[in-house]
Tab-separated table of C-alpha atoms in Angstrom:
chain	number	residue	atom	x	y	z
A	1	UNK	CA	0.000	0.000	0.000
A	2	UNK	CA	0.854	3.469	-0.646
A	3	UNK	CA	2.211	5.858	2.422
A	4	UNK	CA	3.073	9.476	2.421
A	5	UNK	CA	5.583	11.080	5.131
A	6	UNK	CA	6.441	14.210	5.789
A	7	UNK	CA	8.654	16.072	8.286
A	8	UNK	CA	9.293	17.804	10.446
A	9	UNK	CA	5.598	17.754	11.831
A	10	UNK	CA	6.171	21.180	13.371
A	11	UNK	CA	8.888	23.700	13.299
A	12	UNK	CA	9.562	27.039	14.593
A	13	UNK	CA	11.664	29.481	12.772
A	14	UNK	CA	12.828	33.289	12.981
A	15	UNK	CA	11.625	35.584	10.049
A	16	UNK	CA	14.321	35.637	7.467
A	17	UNK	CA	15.707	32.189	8.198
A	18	UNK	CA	15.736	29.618	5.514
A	19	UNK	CA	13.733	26.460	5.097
A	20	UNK	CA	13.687	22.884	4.026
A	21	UNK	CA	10.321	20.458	4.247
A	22	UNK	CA	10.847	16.866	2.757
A	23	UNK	CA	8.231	14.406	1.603
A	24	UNK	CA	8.472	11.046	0.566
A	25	UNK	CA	5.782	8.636	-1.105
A	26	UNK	CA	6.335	5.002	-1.179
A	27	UNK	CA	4.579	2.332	-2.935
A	28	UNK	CA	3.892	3.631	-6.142
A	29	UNK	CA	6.130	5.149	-8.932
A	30	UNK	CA	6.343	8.238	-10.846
A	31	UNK	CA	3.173	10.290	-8.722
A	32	UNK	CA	2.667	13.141	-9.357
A	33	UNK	CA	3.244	15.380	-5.778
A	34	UNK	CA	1.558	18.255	-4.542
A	35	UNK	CA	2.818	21.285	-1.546
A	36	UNK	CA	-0.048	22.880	-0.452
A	37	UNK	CA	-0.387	25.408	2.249
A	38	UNK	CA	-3.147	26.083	4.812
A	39	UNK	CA	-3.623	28.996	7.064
A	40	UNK	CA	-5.009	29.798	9.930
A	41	UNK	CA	-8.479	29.917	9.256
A	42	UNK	CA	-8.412	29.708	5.736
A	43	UNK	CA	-8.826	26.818	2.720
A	44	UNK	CA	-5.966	24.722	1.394
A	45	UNK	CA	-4.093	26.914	-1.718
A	46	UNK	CA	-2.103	24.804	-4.040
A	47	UNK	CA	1.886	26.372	-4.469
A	48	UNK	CA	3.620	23.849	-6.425
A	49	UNK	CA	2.873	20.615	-8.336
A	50	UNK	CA	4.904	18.184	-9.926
A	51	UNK	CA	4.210	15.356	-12.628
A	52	UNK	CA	7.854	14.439	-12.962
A	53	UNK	CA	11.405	14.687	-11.803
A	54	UNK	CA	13.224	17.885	-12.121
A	55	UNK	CA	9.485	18.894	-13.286
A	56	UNK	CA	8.103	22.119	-10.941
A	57	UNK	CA	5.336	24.078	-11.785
A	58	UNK	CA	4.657	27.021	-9.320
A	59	UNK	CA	0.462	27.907	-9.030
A	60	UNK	CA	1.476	31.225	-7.176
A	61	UNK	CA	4.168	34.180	-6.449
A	62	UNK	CA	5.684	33.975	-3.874
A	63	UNK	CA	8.821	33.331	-1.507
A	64	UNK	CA	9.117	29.605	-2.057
A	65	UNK	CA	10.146	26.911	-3.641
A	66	UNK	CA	10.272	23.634	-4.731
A	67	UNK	CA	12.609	20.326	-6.301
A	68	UNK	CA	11.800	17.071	-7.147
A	69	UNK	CA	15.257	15.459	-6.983
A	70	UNK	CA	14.006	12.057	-6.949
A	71	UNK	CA	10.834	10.073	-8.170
A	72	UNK	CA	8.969	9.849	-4.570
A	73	UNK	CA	11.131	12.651	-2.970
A	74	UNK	CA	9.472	16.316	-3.145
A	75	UNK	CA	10.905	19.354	-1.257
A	76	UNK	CA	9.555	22.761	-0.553
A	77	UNK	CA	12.165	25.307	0.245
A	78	UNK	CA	12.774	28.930	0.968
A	79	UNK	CA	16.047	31.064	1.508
A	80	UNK	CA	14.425	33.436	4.218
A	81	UNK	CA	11.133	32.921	5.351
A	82	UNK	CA	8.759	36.174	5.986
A	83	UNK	CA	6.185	35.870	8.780
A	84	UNK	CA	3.108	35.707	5.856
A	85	UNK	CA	4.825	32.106	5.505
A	86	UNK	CA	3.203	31.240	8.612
A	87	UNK	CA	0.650	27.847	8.060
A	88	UNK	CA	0.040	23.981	7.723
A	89	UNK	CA	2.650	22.927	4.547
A	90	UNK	CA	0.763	19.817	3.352
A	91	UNK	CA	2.283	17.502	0.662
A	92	UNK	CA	0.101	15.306	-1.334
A	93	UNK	CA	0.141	12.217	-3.893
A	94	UNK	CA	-2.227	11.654	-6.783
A	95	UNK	CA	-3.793	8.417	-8.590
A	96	UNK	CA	-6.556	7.943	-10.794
A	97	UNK	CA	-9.729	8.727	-8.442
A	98	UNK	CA	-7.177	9.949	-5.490
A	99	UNK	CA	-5.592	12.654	-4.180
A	100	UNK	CA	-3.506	11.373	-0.812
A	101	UNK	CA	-2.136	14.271	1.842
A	102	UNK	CA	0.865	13.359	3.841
A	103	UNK	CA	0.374	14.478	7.977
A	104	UNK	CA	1.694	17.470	7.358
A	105	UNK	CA	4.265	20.373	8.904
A	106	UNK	CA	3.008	23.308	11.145
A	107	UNK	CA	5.227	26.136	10.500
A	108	UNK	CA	5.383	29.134	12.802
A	109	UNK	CA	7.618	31.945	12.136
A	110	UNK	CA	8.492	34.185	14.737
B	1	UNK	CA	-12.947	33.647	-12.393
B	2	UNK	CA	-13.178	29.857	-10.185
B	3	UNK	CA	-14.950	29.558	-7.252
B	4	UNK	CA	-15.942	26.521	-4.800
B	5	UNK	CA	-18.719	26.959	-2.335
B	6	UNK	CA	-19.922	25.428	0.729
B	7	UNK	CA	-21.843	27.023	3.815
B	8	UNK	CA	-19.248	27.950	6.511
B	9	UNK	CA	-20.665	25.848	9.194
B	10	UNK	CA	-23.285	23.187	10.373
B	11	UNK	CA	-24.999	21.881	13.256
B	12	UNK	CA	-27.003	18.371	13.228
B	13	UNK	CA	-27.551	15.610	15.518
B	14	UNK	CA	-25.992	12.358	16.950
B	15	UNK	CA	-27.803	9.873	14.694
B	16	UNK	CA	-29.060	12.408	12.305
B	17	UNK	CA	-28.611	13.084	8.496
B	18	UNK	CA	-27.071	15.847	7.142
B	19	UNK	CA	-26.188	16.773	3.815
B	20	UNK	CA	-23.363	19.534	2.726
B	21	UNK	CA	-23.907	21.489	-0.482
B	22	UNK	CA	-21.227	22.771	-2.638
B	23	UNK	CA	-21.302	24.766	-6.099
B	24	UNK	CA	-18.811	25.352	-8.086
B	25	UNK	CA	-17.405	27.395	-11.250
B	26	UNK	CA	-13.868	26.603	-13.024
B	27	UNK	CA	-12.135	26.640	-15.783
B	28	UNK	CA	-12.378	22.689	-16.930
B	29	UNK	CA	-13.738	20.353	-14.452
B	30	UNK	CA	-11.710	16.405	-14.100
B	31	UNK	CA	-13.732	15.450	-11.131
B	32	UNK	CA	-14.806	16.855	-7.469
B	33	UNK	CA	-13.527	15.718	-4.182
B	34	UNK	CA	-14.612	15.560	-0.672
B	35	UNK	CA	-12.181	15.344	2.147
B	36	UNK	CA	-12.429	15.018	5.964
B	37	UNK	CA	-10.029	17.715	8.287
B	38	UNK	CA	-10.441	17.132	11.945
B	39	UNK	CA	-8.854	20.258	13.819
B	40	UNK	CA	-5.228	19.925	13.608
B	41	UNK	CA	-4.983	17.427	11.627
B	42	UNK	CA	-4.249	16.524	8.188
B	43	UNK	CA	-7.400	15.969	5.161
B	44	UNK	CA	-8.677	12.592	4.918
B	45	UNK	CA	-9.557	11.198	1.337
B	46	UNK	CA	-13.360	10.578	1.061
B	47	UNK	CA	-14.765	10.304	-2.384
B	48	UNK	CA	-14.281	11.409	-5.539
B	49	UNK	CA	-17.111	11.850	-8.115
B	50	UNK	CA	-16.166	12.702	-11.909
B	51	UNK	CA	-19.562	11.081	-13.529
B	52	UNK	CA	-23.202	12.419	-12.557
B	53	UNK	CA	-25.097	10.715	-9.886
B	54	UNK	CA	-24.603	9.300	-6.459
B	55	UNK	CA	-21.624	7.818	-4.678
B	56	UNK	CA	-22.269	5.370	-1.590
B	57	UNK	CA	-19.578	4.667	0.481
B	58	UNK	CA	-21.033	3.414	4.057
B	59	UNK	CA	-22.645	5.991	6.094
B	60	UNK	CA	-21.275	8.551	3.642
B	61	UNK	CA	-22.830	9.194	0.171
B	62	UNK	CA	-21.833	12.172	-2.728
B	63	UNK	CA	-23.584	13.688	-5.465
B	64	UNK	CA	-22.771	14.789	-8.651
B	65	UNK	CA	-24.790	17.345	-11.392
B	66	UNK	CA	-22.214	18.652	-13.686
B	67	UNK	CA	-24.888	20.503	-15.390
B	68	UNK	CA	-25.504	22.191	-12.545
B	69	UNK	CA	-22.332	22.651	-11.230
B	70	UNK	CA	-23.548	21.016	-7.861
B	71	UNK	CA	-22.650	18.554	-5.282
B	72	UNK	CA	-23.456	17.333	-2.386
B	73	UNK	CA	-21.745	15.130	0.761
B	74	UNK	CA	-24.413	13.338	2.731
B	75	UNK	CA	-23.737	11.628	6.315
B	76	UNK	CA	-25.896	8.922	7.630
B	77	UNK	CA	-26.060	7.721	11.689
B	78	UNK	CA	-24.160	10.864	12.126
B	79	UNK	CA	-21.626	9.748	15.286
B	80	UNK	CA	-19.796	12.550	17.648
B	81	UNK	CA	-16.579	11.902	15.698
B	82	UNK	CA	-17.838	12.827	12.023
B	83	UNK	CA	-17.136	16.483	13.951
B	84	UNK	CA	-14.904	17.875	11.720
B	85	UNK	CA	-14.429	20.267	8.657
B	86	UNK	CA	-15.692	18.843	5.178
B	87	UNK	CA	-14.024	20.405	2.222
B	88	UNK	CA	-15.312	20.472	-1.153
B	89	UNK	CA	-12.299	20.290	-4.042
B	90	UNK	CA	-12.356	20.514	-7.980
B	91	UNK	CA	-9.720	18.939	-10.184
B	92	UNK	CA	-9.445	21.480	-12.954
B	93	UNK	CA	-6.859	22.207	-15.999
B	94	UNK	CA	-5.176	19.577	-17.804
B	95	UNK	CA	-6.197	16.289	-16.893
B	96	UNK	CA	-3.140	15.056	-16.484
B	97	UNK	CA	-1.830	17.474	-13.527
B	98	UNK	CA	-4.481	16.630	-11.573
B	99	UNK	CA	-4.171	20.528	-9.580
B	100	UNK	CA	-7.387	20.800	-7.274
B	101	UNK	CA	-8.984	23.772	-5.892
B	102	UNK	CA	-10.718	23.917	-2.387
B	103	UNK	CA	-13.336	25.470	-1.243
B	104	UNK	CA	-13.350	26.977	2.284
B	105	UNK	CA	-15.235	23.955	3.893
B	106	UNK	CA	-18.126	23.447	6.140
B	107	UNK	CA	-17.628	23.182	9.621
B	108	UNK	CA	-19.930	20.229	10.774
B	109	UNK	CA	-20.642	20.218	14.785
B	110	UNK	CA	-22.167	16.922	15.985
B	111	UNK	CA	-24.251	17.433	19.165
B	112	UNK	CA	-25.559	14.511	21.332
């Protein structure tokens, strides 16, 4: 069966500091791999999507970013994070009839 | 412009029925999802409708009019745990990407 991880689960950071959140699928090949971002209050947004390695497509502006180094291996990055980054970074997998989320990473920046 | 959406919140009973609504408008539809988000957590897959007509899974059913641009997420023996926040999505674009958009959600408050 399939399983998505995702980590940290929560992480505190100063404004202006940078950032790395990993996610990893197993048992399936070639997903295609989600980062979405929910805050406080508010709906999930999708930021970046990706239907192959090396293969990013960004959904909106803004101060992050994303790889795909690997097949199952999708990271969401930024080189200093502004307090708007604030929110619940949630990765997810797609098959036919399925969209998957991973548990997700509560950011806080301070 | 796209838009999903569902009423903000909901109040039923323990054993009850209750049905969430959502309309939408986008550019291309692939399907509609409902997930499950219990405070805190992460969304739980539900079901996924990309025909007309109704889903049964369980206690939990969904409806489809693409016509209409309409759906629906019906719970059945509603239980104190289905209290949670039900969110409406739309897999637009290229079929291929698979890129959903969410509505806001509904959040559902069991009571006893």
């Amino acid at each position: 069966s399939q399983t998505i991880h995702q980590w940290p689960a929560t992480l505190v950071q100063p404004v202006g500091s940078p950032l790395s959140l990993e996610c990893t699928v197993e048992g399936t090949s070639n997903p295609n791999l989600y980062w979405y971002r929910q805050a406080a209050g508010r709906g999930l947004q999708l930021l970046f999507y990706s239907v192959g390695i090396g293969q990013i497509s960004s959904e909106v502006p803004q101060n992050l970013s994303a790889s795909r180094p690997q097949d199952r291996q999708f990271i969401l990055s930024s080189k200093k994070l502004l307090l708007s980054d604030s929110g619940f970074y949630l990765c997810a997998w797609s098959a036919s009839g399925g969209q998957y989320f991973g548990p997700g990473t509560r950011l806080t920046v301070t | 412009g796209q838009n999903i959406d569902q009423p903000t919140e909901m109040t039923a009973t323990e054993g009850a029925i209750v049905q969430i609504n959502c309309t939408y408008q986008t550019s291309g539809f692939n399907g509609l999802f409902w997930y499950q988000q219990h405070a805190g957590e992460a969304p739980t897959f539900l079901s996924y409708n990309v025909l007309d007509g109704l889903e049964e899974k369980g206690r939990f059913s969904s409806f489809l009019s693409r016509s209409k641009g309409y759906s629906y997420l019906l719970l059945k023996e509603l239980q104190m745990k289905d209290s949670a926040s039900y969110l409406c999505a739309v897999s637009h674009g290229s079929s291929n990407t698979g890129k959903l958009i969410f509505g806001q959600g509904t959040t559902l408050q069991v009571k006893p």
